[in-house]
Short mmCIF file of C-alpha atoms and ligand atoms in Angstrom, two decimals:
data_model
loop_
_atom_site.label_atom_id
_atom_site.label_comp_id
_atom_site.label_asym_id
_atom_site.label_seq_id
_atom_site.Cartn_x
_atom_site.Cartn_y
_atom_site.Cartn_z
CA MET A 1 75.02 59.21 191.20
CA LEU A 2 74.17 60.48 194.63
CA SER A 3 73.72 56.95 195.95
CA LEU A 4 77.19 55.93 194.78
CA TYR A 5 78.73 58.69 196.88
CA LEU A 6 76.53 57.71 199.82
CA ILE A 7 77.62 54.07 199.64
CA GLU A 8 81.24 55.13 199.46
CA LEU A 9 80.77 57.48 202.42
CA ILE A 10 78.99 54.80 204.50
CA ILE A 11 81.81 52.29 203.78
CA PHE A 12 84.32 54.97 204.81
CA ILE A 13 82.51 55.73 208.11
CA LEU A 14 82.20 52.01 208.89
CA PHE A 15 85.94 51.63 208.22
CA ILE A 16 86.87 54.58 210.50
CA THR A 17 84.57 53.20 213.23
CA PHE A 18 86.12 49.78 212.86
CA VAL A 19 89.66 51.25 213.14
CA PHE A 20 88.69 53.35 216.16
CA LEU A 21 87.11 50.42 218.03
CA ARG A 22 90.08 48.19 217.20
CA ASN A 23 92.48 50.76 218.66
CA LYS A 24 90.35 51.11 221.77
CA ILE A 25 90.33 47.31 222.37
CA ALA A 26 94.02 47.08 221.67
CA SER A 27 94.94 49.82 224.19
CA LYS A 28 92.65 48.23 226.86
CA LYS A 29 94.47 44.93 226.43
CA ALA A 30 97.82 46.73 226.74
CA GLU A 31 96.76 48.38 230.01
CA ILE A 32 95.76 45.03 231.54
CA LYS A 33 99.08 43.44 230.55
CA GLN A 34 100.96 46.44 231.98
CA GLU A 35 99.21 46.11 235.33
CA SER A 36 99.85 42.32 235.70
CA GLY A 37 103.63 42.34 234.91
CA THR A 38 104.84 45.80 235.89
CA ALA A 39 108.43 45.12 236.91
CA SER A 40 109.64 42.25 234.76
CA ARG A 41 108.06 43.13 231.35
CA LYS A 42 108.42 46.87 231.08
CA GLY A 43 110.38 46.51 227.88
CA SER A 44 107.71 44.46 226.06
CA VAL A 45 105.00 47.11 226.77
CA VAL A 46 107.07 49.68 224.97
CA ILE A 47 107.36 47.35 222.07
CA ASN A 48 103.52 46.84 222.00
CA THR A 49 102.85 50.57 222.09
CA THR A 50 105.13 51.08 219.13
CA HIS A 51 103.29 48.33 217.24
CA LEU A 52 99.91 50.17 217.82
CA GLU A 53 101.28 53.48 216.54
CA LYS A 54 102.46 51.79 213.38
CA ASN A 55 98.98 50.42 212.66
CA GLU A 56 97.36 53.82 213.21
CA LYS A 57 99.64 55.38 210.63
CA ILE A 58 98.62 52.83 208.04
CA TYR A 59 94.99 53.44 208.81
CA ILE A 60 95.39 57.17 208.53
CA ILE A 61 97.15 56.77 205.19
CA ILE A 62 94.33 54.57 203.92
CA CYS A 63 91.80 57.14 205.11
CA VAL A 64 93.61 60.00 203.43
CA VAL A 65 93.94 58.09 200.16
CA PHE A 66 90.28 57.20 200.33
CA LEU A 67 89.33 60.84 200.96
CA ILE A 68 91.55 62.02 198.12
CA GLY A 69 89.88 59.43 195.91
CA LEU A 70 86.46 60.70 196.87
CA ILE A 71 87.45 64.29 196.18
CA CYS A 72 88.99 63.40 192.83
CA GLN A 73 85.90 61.46 191.87
CA TYR A 74 83.84 64.55 192.65
CA LEU A 75 86.12 66.95 190.82
CA PHE A 76 86.47 64.88 187.70
CA GLU A 77 82.94 63.47 187.59
CA ILE A 78 81.45 62.83 184.15
CA PRO A 79 77.90 64.19 183.64
CA GLN A 80 75.35 61.39 183.27
CA MET A 81 73.16 61.68 180.16
CA GLU A 82 70.07 59.59 179.74
CA PHE A 83 68.58 59.36 176.25
CA ASP A 84 64.86 58.62 175.86
CA LYS A 85 65.26 57.84 172.20
CA THR A 86 68.04 57.59 169.71
CA SER A 87 65.85 57.10 166.66
CA ILE A 88 63.55 59.62 165.02
CA GLU A 89 60.74 59.08 162.52
CA ALA A 90 61.74 60.84 159.31
CA LYS A 91 59.74 63.97 158.38
CA SER A 92 57.55 63.50 161.45
CA SER A 93 56.93 66.01 164.19
CA GLU A 94 59.64 64.33 166.27
CA ASP A 95 62.95 66.15 166.67
CA LEU A 96 66.20 65.91 168.63
CA THR A 97 65.70 66.33 172.35
CA VAL A 98 68.16 67.24 175.10
CA PRO A 99 69.06 64.18 177.22
CA ASN A 100 68.15 64.11 180.88
CA THR A 101 71.48 65.06 182.46
CA THR A 102 72.75 65.11 186.08
CA TYR A 103 76.02 66.46 187.38
CA HIS A 104 77.20 66.88 190.99
CA PHE A 105 73.99 65.54 192.40
CA HIS A 106 71.68 67.87 190.47
CA ASN A 107 69.86 68.08 187.16
CA VAL A 108 71.64 70.13 184.50
CA THR A 109 69.51 69.16 181.52
CA ASN A 110 68.84 72.80 180.68
CA GLU A 111 72.57 73.42 180.33
CA VAL A 112 73.04 70.82 177.60
CA THR A 113 73.49 72.09 174.04
CA ILE A 114 73.18 70.06 170.85
CA GLU A 115 75.63 70.22 167.98
CA LYS A 116 73.59 68.79 165.14
CA GLY A 117 76.37 68.46 162.59
CA ASP A 118 74.93 67.15 159.31
CA PHE A 119 71.85 65.73 161.03
CA ASN A 120 68.87 65.93 158.64
CA LYS A 121 65.47 64.85 159.86
CA ASN A 122 64.17 64.55 156.30
CA ILE A 123 66.66 61.94 155.11
CA THR A 124 66.84 58.49 156.66
CA GLY A 125 70.28 57.38 157.97
CA VAL A 126 72.53 57.39 161.05
CA TYR A 127 73.97 60.73 162.19
CA LYS A 128 76.61 61.62 164.79
CA VAL A 129 75.10 64.18 167.11
CA ARG A 130 77.10 65.82 169.92
CA TYR A 131 75.63 66.78 173.30
CA LYS A 132 77.67 69.23 175.27
CA THR A 133 77.51 70.51 178.84
CA LYS A 134 79.81 72.52 181.15
CA THR A 135 81.88 70.84 183.88
CA LEU A 136 84.04 72.18 186.70
CA PHE A 137 87.18 72.47 184.59
CA GLY A 138 85.71 72.93 181.09
CA SER A 139 83.10 70.97 179.25
CA TYR A 140 81.93 67.45 178.55
CA THR A 141 80.81 66.26 175.09
CA LYS A 142 79.04 63.04 174.30
CA GLU A 143 78.73 61.84 170.70
CA VAL A 144 75.66 59.71 170.04
CA ASP A 145 74.46 57.87 166.96
CA ILE A 146 70.98 59.10 166.13
CA SER A 147 69.02 57.20 163.48
CA VAL A 148 66.47 58.81 161.23
CA VAL A 149 64.12 55.98 160.29
CA ASP A 150 61.03 55.44 158.18
CA THR A 151 58.65 53.05 159.90
CA LEU A 152 55.41 54.70 158.77
CA ALA A 153 53.29 53.01 156.13
CA PRO A 154 51.75 55.06 153.34
CA GLU A 155 48.20 56.26 153.96
CA ILE A 156 45.49 55.05 151.59
CA SER A 157 42.46 57.27 151.15
CA LEU A 158 39.35 56.19 149.28
CA GLU A 159 37.23 58.72 147.46
CA GLY A 160 33.60 57.78 147.79
CA GLY A 161 34.28 56.05 151.10
CA GLU A 162 34.81 52.48 152.23
CA ASN A 163 31.17 51.60 151.71
CA TYR A 164 30.17 52.38 148.18
CA ASN A 165 26.85 51.99 146.42
CA GLN A 166 27.13 51.21 142.75
CA SER A 167 24.22 51.70 140.41
CA TYR A 168 23.37 48.46 138.65
CA ALA A 169 22.86 50.42 135.46
CA LYS A 170 26.51 51.44 135.26
CA VAL A 171 29.75 49.56 134.91
CA TYR A 172 31.86 49.86 138.06
CA THR A 173 34.52 52.46 137.67
CA GLU A 174 37.07 53.17 140.37
CA PRO A 175 35.73 56.12 142.36
CA GLY A 176 39.30 57.21 143.15
CA VAL A 177 42.07 56.07 145.48
CA LYS A 178 45.23 57.75 146.70
CA ALA A 179 48.27 56.58 148.64
CA ILE A 180 50.43 59.23 150.24
CA ASP A 181 53.67 58.37 152.03
CA LEU A 182 55.20 60.85 154.43
CA ASN A 183 58.64 60.27 152.96
CA GLU A 184 58.04 59.27 149.40
CA GLY A 185 55.04 61.37 148.52
CA ASP A 186 52.35 60.14 146.17
CA LEU A 187 52.52 56.37 145.74
CA SER A 188 49.07 56.10 144.12
CA ASP A 189 50.46 54.47 140.99
CA LYS A 190 52.00 51.71 143.13
CA ILE A 191 48.66 50.61 144.53
CA ILE A 192 47.74 47.03 143.70
CA THR A 193 44.01 46.36 143.58
CA THR A 194 42.33 42.99 143.86
CA ARG A 195 38.66 42.29 143.42
CA GLU A 196 36.98 39.76 145.71
CA ASN A 197 33.45 38.78 144.75
CA ILE A 198 31.07 38.17 147.63
CA SER A 199 27.77 37.70 145.82
CA ASP A 200 25.97 38.88 142.69
CA THR A 201 25.30 42.22 144.30
CA GLU A 202 28.36 42.65 146.51
CA PHE A 203 32.12 42.66 146.12
CA ASN A 204 35.22 44.03 147.77
CA ILE A 205 38.15 45.84 146.26
CA LYS A 206 41.39 45.42 148.19
CA TYR A 207 44.02 48.14 147.82
CA GLU A 208 47.60 47.38 148.84
CA VAL A 209 50.68 49.55 148.69
CA GLN A 210 54.16 49.56 150.22
CA ASP A 211 56.91 52.14 150.37
CA SER A 212 60.58 51.48 149.62
CA ASN A 213 61.21 50.70 153.31
CA ASN A 214 58.68 47.87 153.13
CA ASN A 215 56.11 49.66 155.20
CA LYS A 216 52.80 48.23 154.02
CA ALA A 217 49.27 49.59 153.98
CA GLN A 218 45.98 48.01 153.02
CA LYS A 219 42.39 49.14 152.67
CA ILE A 220 39.20 47.45 151.57
CA ARG A 221 36.26 49.03 149.83
CA HIS A 222 32.92 47.28 150.14
CA ILE A 223 30.73 47.74 147.08
CA VAL A 224 27.01 47.04 146.98
CA ILE A 225 25.22 47.04 143.65
CA VAL A 226 21.96 48.92 144.06
CA ASP A 227 18.93 49.91 142.03
CA ASP A 228 18.98 53.70 142.12
CA ILE A 229 17.28 54.34 138.81
CA PRO A 230 13.88 55.97 139.28
CA PRO A 231 10.99 55.20 136.94
CA VAL A 232 10.47 57.29 133.84
CA LEU A 233 7.32 59.34 134.28
CA ASN A 234 5.36 60.80 131.41
CA LEU A 235 2.35 63.08 131.66
CA ASN A 236 -0.53 62.34 129.37
CA GLY A 237 -1.49 65.57 127.68
CA GLN A 238 0.08 68.96 128.23
CA GLU A 239 2.39 69.97 131.04
CA ASN A 240 0.88 73.45 131.01
CA MET A 241 -2.84 73.48 130.59
CA LYS A 242 -5.47 76.15 130.53
CA VAL A 243 -9.11 75.70 131.41
CA LEU A 244 -11.84 78.25 131.04
CA ILE A 245 -13.80 79.07 134.18
CA GLY A 246 -16.78 76.78 134.45
CA GLN A 247 -15.41 74.20 132.04
CA ALA A 248 -14.56 70.75 133.31
CA TYR A 249 -10.92 69.92 133.94
CA ASP A 250 -10.06 66.69 132.22
CA GLU A 251 -7.44 64.84 134.26
CA GLN A 252 -5.45 62.83 131.78
CA GLY A 253 -3.09 61.20 134.24
CA ALA A 254 0.41 59.93 133.63
CA THR A 255 2.29 56.74 132.89
CA ALA A 256 5.45 55.38 134.46
CA VAL A 257 7.88 52.67 133.45
CA ASP A 258 10.74 51.41 135.63
CA GLU A 259 13.78 49.64 134.21
CA LYS A 260 13.60 46.87 136.84
CA ASP A 261 9.92 46.79 137.76
CA GLY A 262 8.39 47.45 134.34
CA ASP A 263 5.12 49.36 134.22
CA VAL A 264 4.54 51.13 137.54
CA THR A 265 1.70 53.37 136.35
CA ASN A 266 -0.54 51.93 139.08
CA ASN A 267 1.86 53.20 141.76
CA ILE A 268 1.64 56.83 140.62
CA LYS A 269 0.40 59.13 143.35
CA THR A 270 -1.40 62.29 142.31
CA GLU A 271 -1.58 65.31 144.57
CA GLY A 272 -3.43 68.58 144.06
CA SER A 273 -6.72 69.63 142.61
CA VAL A 274 -8.20 72.16 140.23
CA ASP A 275 -11.10 74.42 141.13
CA THR A 276 -12.48 75.40 137.77
CA SER A 277 -14.94 77.81 139.37
CA LYS A 278 -12.08 80.09 140.43
CA GLU A 279 -9.54 81.92 138.31
CA GLY A 280 -6.00 80.97 139.27
CA THR A 281 -3.05 78.69 138.72
CA TYR A 282 -3.25 75.15 140.09
CA THR A 283 -0.66 72.41 140.17
CA ILE A 284 -1.01 68.67 140.18
CA THR A 285 2.03 66.65 141.22
CA TYR A 286 2.54 63.11 140.01
CA THR A 287 4.95 60.83 141.88
CA ALA A 288 6.03 57.49 140.47
CA THR A 289 7.87 55.09 142.79
CA ASP A 290 9.62 51.80 142.09
CA THR A 291 9.92 48.90 144.56
CA LYS A 292 13.27 50.22 145.79
CA GLY A 293 11.71 53.57 146.65
CA ASN A 294 13.28 55.57 143.83
CA GLU A 295 11.00 58.45 142.94
CA THR A 296 10.27 60.61 139.94
CA LYS A 297 8.07 63.67 140.27
CA LYS A 298 6.42 65.77 137.64
CA THR A 299 4.08 68.68 137.93
CA ARG A 300 1.30 69.86 135.69
CA THR A 301 0.26 73.47 135.83
CA ILE A 302 -3.37 74.27 135.14
CA SER A 303 -4.43 77.87 134.69
CA VAL A 304 -8.10 78.52 135.12
CA ILE A 305 -8.74 81.60 133.02
CA LYS A 306 -11.64 83.73 132.04
CA LYS A 307 -12.73 84.54 128.55
CA VAL A 308 -14.03 87.94 127.63
CA THR A 309 -16.29 88.34 124.65
CA ALA A 310 -14.98 90.99 122.36
CA ASN A 311 -17.75 93.51 122.36
CA ASN A 312 -19.08 93.88 125.85
CA GLY A 313 -16.84 92.23 128.37
CA SER A 314 -14.63 94.13 130.73
CA THR A 315 -11.26 92.58 131.42
CA GLY A 316 -10.67 94.94 134.29
CA GLN A 317 -8.09 96.63 132.11
CA ASN A 318 -9.99 99.72 131.08
CA SER A 319 -8.49 102.16 128.57
CA VAL A 320 -5.78 99.71 127.59
CA ILE A 321 -4.90 99.29 123.92
CA TYR A 322 -3.30 96.16 122.55
CA LEU A 323 -1.96 96.96 119.10
CA THR A 324 -1.78 93.73 117.13
CA PHE A 325 -0.21 93.21 113.69
CA ASP A 326 -1.09 90.11 111.65
CA ASP A 327 0.44 88.30 108.70
CA GLY A 328 4.01 89.68 109.05
CA PRO A 329 6.87 89.94 109.14
CA SER A 330 7.49 91.85 105.91
CA THR A 331 10.79 93.41 104.93
CA ASN A 332 9.36 96.73 103.77
CA ILE A 333 6.70 97.44 106.44
CA THR A 334 7.54 95.65 109.71
CA PRO A 335 10.94 97.36 110.36
CA LYS A 336 9.33 100.79 109.86
CA ILE A 337 6.51 99.87 112.25
CA LEU A 338 9.14 98.79 114.76
CA ASP A 339 10.88 102.15 114.30
CA ILE A 340 7.68 104.05 115.14
CA LEU A 341 6.88 101.82 118.13
CA SER A 342 10.43 102.31 119.37
CA LYS A 343 10.23 106.09 118.91
CA LYS A 344 6.92 106.25 120.83
CA ASN A 345 8.04 103.61 123.35
CA VAL A 346 4.97 101.49 122.71
CA LYS A 347 4.94 97.67 122.99
CA ALA A 348 2.77 95.70 120.57
CA THR A 349 1.92 92.11 119.61
CA PHE A 350 2.84 90.52 116.26
CA PHE A 351 0.82 87.48 115.14
CA ILE A 352 3.28 86.17 112.61
CA LEU A 353 3.32 83.64 109.78
CA ASN A 354 6.19 81.46 108.63
CA TYR A 355 9.26 83.49 107.67
CA ASP A 356 12.36 82.90 105.58
CA THR A 357 15.97 83.41 106.65
CA ALA A 358 15.98 86.96 105.36
CA ARG A 359 13.11 87.89 107.71
CA GLU A 360 14.37 85.96 110.73
CA ALA A 361 16.25 89.07 111.88
CA ILE A 362 12.96 91.00 112.01
CA VAL A 363 11.41 88.36 114.30
CA LYS A 364 14.49 88.55 116.50
CA ARG A 365 14.24 92.32 116.55
CA GLU A 366 10.58 92.11 117.64
CA VAL A 367 11.59 89.95 120.61
CA ASN A 368 14.67 92.01 121.44
CA GLU A 369 12.70 95.26 121.47
CA GLY A 370 10.26 93.82 123.99
CA HIS A 371 7.25 93.08 121.80
CA THR A 372 5.26 89.88 121.93
CA VAL A 373 5.79 87.47 119.08
CA ALA A 374 2.60 85.42 118.84
CA ILE A 375 1.48 82.64 116.54
CA HIS A 376 -0.84 83.19 113.60
CA GLY A 377 0.25 79.99 111.88
CA TYR A 378 2.93 78.39 109.77
CA SER A 379 0.43 78.59 106.90
CA HIS A 380 -2.54 80.92 106.44
CA ASP A 381 -4.29 78.65 103.95
CA TYR A 382 -7.79 77.97 105.35
CA LYS A 383 -8.32 74.77 103.35
CA THR A 384 -5.15 73.24 104.72
CA ILE A 385 -5.18 74.39 108.32
CA TYR A 386 -8.87 73.78 109.10
CA LYS A 387 -8.87 70.37 107.43
CA SER A 388 -8.56 68.67 110.82
CA GLU A 389 -7.71 69.44 114.43
CA ASN A 390 -4.34 67.75 114.04
CA ALA A 391 -3.61 69.79 110.92
CA PHE A 392 -4.33 72.97 112.87
CA MET A 393 -2.31 71.94 115.94
CA ASP A 394 0.61 71.01 113.69
CA ASN A 395 0.33 74.35 111.96
CA ILE A 396 0.82 76.26 115.20
CA SER A 397 3.35 73.96 116.86
CA LYS A 398 5.55 74.04 113.76
CA LEU A 399 5.77 77.82 113.95
CA ARG A 400 6.12 77.75 117.73
CA GLU A 401 9.21 75.53 117.36
CA LYS A 402 10.65 77.80 114.70
CA ILE A 403 10.20 80.91 116.83
CA LYS A 404 11.79 79.10 119.76
CA ASN A 405 14.78 78.17 117.62
CA SER A 406 15.16 81.68 116.22
CA THR A 407 14.68 83.68 119.41
CA GLY A 408 14.58 81.34 122.39
CA TYR A 409 11.10 82.68 123.12
CA ASP A 410 8.33 80.09 123.63
CA SER A 411 5.10 81.59 122.40
CA THR A 412 1.76 80.23 123.63
CA ILE A 413 -0.47 83.02 122.33
CA ILE A 414 -2.36 82.45 119.07
CA ARG A 415 -4.80 84.12 116.72
CA PHE A 416 -6.83 81.89 114.44
CA PRO A 417 -6.45 82.86 110.78
CA GLY A 418 -9.79 84.48 110.00
CA GLY A 419 -10.48 84.79 113.73
CA SER A 420 -12.24 82.25 115.97
CA SER A 421 -15.57 83.52 114.56
CA ASN A 422 -14.62 82.65 110.97
CA THR A 423 -17.00 80.88 108.65
CA VAL A 424 -14.33 80.00 106.09
CA SER A 425 -13.81 76.76 108.02
CA LYS A 426 -17.39 75.62 107.55
CA PHE A 427 -16.24 73.02 105.05
CA ASN A 428 -15.28 71.18 108.26
CA PRO A 429 -18.38 71.52 110.44
CA GLY A 430 -17.81 72.30 114.12
CA ILE A 431 -14.06 72.54 113.86
CA MET A 432 -13.84 76.01 115.44
CA THR A 433 -15.90 74.82 118.42
CA ARG A 434 -13.54 71.93 118.86
CA LEU A 435 -10.37 73.94 118.24
CA THR A 436 -11.20 76.82 120.60
CA ALA A 437 -11.48 74.27 123.43
CA LYS A 438 -8.51 72.24 122.32
CA VAL A 439 -6.01 75.07 122.07
CA ILE A 440 -6.88 76.22 125.57
CA ASN A 441 -6.53 72.73 127.02
CA SER A 442 -3.20 72.50 125.22
CA GLY A 443 -1.89 75.49 127.12
CA TYR A 444 -2.50 78.28 124.61
CA THR A 445 -4.58 81.41 124.87
CA TYR A 446 -6.13 82.91 121.77
CA PHE A 447 -7.11 86.42 120.89
CA ASP A 448 -9.56 87.93 118.45
CA TRP A 449 -10.12 91.71 118.33
CA ASN A 450 -12.69 94.33 119.15
CA VAL A 451 -11.28 97.22 117.11
CA ASP A 452 -10.80 96.50 113.42
CA SER A 453 -8.70 98.90 111.37
CA ASN A 454 -10.07 97.14 108.29
CA ASP A 455 -6.65 97.54 106.66
CA ALA A 456 -7.09 94.14 105.04
CA GLY A 457 -10.59 95.03 103.88
CA SER A 458 -12.45 98.22 103.07
CA ALA A 459 -9.90 100.79 104.27
CA LYS A 460 -7.90 102.13 101.33
CA THR A 461 -6.13 105.14 102.86
CA SER A 462 -4.25 105.90 106.06
CA THR A 463 -7.00 108.32 107.05
CA GLN A 464 -9.56 105.53 106.82
CA VAL A 465 -7.33 103.28 108.94
CA TYR A 466 -6.90 106.11 111.47
CA ASN A 467 -10.65 106.72 111.66
CA ASN A 468 -11.56 103.02 111.90
CA VAL A 469 -9.31 102.65 114.90
CA THR A 470 -9.82 105.87 116.81
CA LYS A 471 -13.61 105.88 116.42
CA ASN A 472 -13.95 102.39 117.85
CA LEU A 473 -11.71 102.70 120.89
CA SER A 474 -13.59 102.48 124.17
CA LYS A 475 -12.48 103.55 127.62
CA ASN A 476 -14.48 100.85 129.37
CA ARG A 477 -12.60 97.84 128.15
CA ALA A 478 -9.37 96.43 126.89
CA ASN A 479 -9.12 97.38 123.20
CA VAL A 480 -7.55 94.77 120.95
CA VAL A 481 -6.78 96.55 117.67
CA LEU A 482 -6.44 94.45 114.52
CA MET A 483 -3.91 95.74 111.99
CA HIS A 484 -1.61 94.09 109.47
CA ASP A 485 2.09 94.44 108.72
CA PHE A 486 2.05 92.43 105.49
CA SER A 487 4.17 93.63 102.61
CA GLY A 488 3.17 96.99 101.06
CA ASN A 489 0.65 97.95 103.77
CA THR A 490 1.71 101.62 103.81
CA LYS A 491 -1.71 102.91 104.85
CA THR A 492 -1.37 101.34 108.30
CA LEU A 493 2.28 102.34 108.55
CA ASN A 494 1.36 105.94 107.77
CA ALA A 495 -1.57 106.00 110.22
CA LEU A 496 0.27 104.35 113.12
CA GLU A 497 2.00 107.35 114.69
CA ASP A 498 -1.19 109.44 114.56
CA ILE A 499 -3.18 106.59 116.15
CA ILE A 500 -0.63 106.38 118.97
CA ASN A 501 -0.65 110.15 119.47
CA TYR A 502 -4.46 110.27 119.52
CA SER A 503 -4.61 107.43 122.06
CA LEU A 504 -2.02 108.91 124.39
CA ASN A 505 -3.72 112.32 124.21
CA ASN A 506 -7.02 110.70 125.14
CA GLY A 507 -5.90 108.82 128.21
CA TYR A 508 -5.21 105.39 126.77
CA SER A 509 -2.18 103.29 127.58
CA PHE A 510 -0.52 100.58 125.47
CA GLU A 511 0.34 97.07 126.48
CA LYS A 512 1.49 93.93 124.77
CA ILE A 513 -0.38 90.66 125.13
CA THR A 514 1.21 88.19 127.56
CA PRO A 515 0.23 84.64 128.57
CA ASN A 516 -1.58 86.21 131.55
CA THR A 517 -3.64 88.66 129.52
CA PRO A 518 -7.36 87.78 129.74
CA MET A 519 -8.54 86.51 126.38
CA VAL A 520 -10.63 88.77 124.18
CA THR A 521 -12.57 86.55 121.80
CA HIS A 522 -15.41 86.43 119.31
CA ARG A 523 -18.43 84.21 119.32
CA VAL A 524 -17.66 80.95 117.58
CA ASN A 525 -19.73 80.48 114.41
CA ASN A 526 -18.66 77.03 113.37
ZN1 ZN B 1 -4.27 86.76 108.91
#
C-alpha cells in the first residue's frame, strides 16, 4: 500500500520538475528573442508571454487535481486484508483467525473483529464470515467464504500391536481393531480385512477403512505363528516329601513331554539338594525346556524331620499336652467334647474315621473351632487296611480327599489304627516297617501316644480315665494323650474337664498337632 503512494508521489514530483524546467527553458528562449528584435517585434513577445501563462495554468490545474486525487485516495482507502487460510479442518484444533490487515500504512490486524454468523466448525460446509474494522469515516466489512472441510482419514488402532505372535496351538482370532474418525466417530464396523499368506508360519492382515468423505486409512498386522507351549512336567512321587534324619533321600526325578518335541525328560534340569543329616525344609526345582526355550518349573519340598520315640525322647516341647481323640466323630460324644474344649479354650487333635452326611457338620465344626482334623482311616478294619501297602495308602487318601471336600482342610497327619507298634498286622509280615517309611516319604507324619487313657481298654469309669491320664503325664516331654470320642464313651467325656483343670493347675499347656509337630512314635513290631 505504502509503495503505491510512493510511486504516485514520485510520478508527481517528476511531473512538477518537468513542468518547472520546461517553463525555465521557455522563458530563456523568450528573453533571447526579445533582445534580438527589440523594436520591430515588441507585439509578438507579449503574445508569447501570454501563451506561457496559459500553459502554467493548465499545469497547476493538473497538479491540483492530482493532489486532490491523492488525498481522496487516502481518505477513502479500503483496508487490505490478507487471509492465510479460508478452509478449516472440521472438529480439529484449527479455528477462525483474524486476517493480516493494513490501513493507512500501518498494521491494524488487532482492530479486526469477526462476525461468525452461523459458522460451525463441527459441520462441514461453506460459511459466510464477516471481518470488520474501523475506517476514517466509519467501518469496513469484508465477507469471506470459509469452508469447513474433512480431509482427515480415520485412525486405525490395532490391539496387540502391528507385530503379533500367534500360538500354533490356537486358532487365530482377531486381537481387536478400532477405527475412529474425527468427524464420524467409531467406524470399526466399516473396516474391511484381507488376509495375505506369506508362508506356513507367517501372514498379514490388512485393515482398510474410509469415511464418507472418501478419506482412506490402511494398516497391516504381521502375524507370526510361534511355539509358545511349554512342556508338561510331572514329578515322580510326592510333591511334598518327608524324610527322617539319617535316612536316605530317594530322588525320584520327573518326566516331561512337549507337544512339539515329544519326550523332553532328558532336558530336565534339577537344582537343589537335601541334607538328610540336618532337620529342615529343602526344595528341589525341576525345569523342563523345549527346543523353543519354553520352560515349565516345578518344585518338590522335602522336610527332613526327627522322630521321637514315645517313652524317652524329648521333643524340646516340655510340659506340652496333645489331647488326641480317636475313632470319631460321634453324634452323642464329640459335640460335647467340643463344648468342653471350647469352654476351656483348649485345642485338640481328632484322628477321625469315615463319617456320614449327618456327622459332616461335626468335622466342619472341629476345623472351624481351630482343632486339627487328622486321619485315622476311611476304615478301621485291620484285615482290610493292612492287607497291602496300596490298600493302606488308599485307606488314608480316600479319607484325606473327603476331609478336603468337606472342610477345605488338607490333612497330612495320621495315626495307624492299632498304632505303629501294632501286632494285629502280623498276618502281613513287615508291613508296619514298610508303611512307617512309606507314609513319611509320601509327605505324612504319624503319631502314636505316650499317655494312654485306656478308655478303649481296661478303664471303665471316668475316675479311671482321669487317673490313667494324670498319673502318666510328664513335665520333661511332649505328652500325647490317647483318648476316644466314639459313640457312648461318656467316661472320657466326664473326665475331660477335670483332666484339663489338673493339667493347667500343674503347669502344663495344651497344643494341637500340626504338620510341623515332631513325631511321637512307638517302636515298630512288625
Ligand atoms: Zn482306633
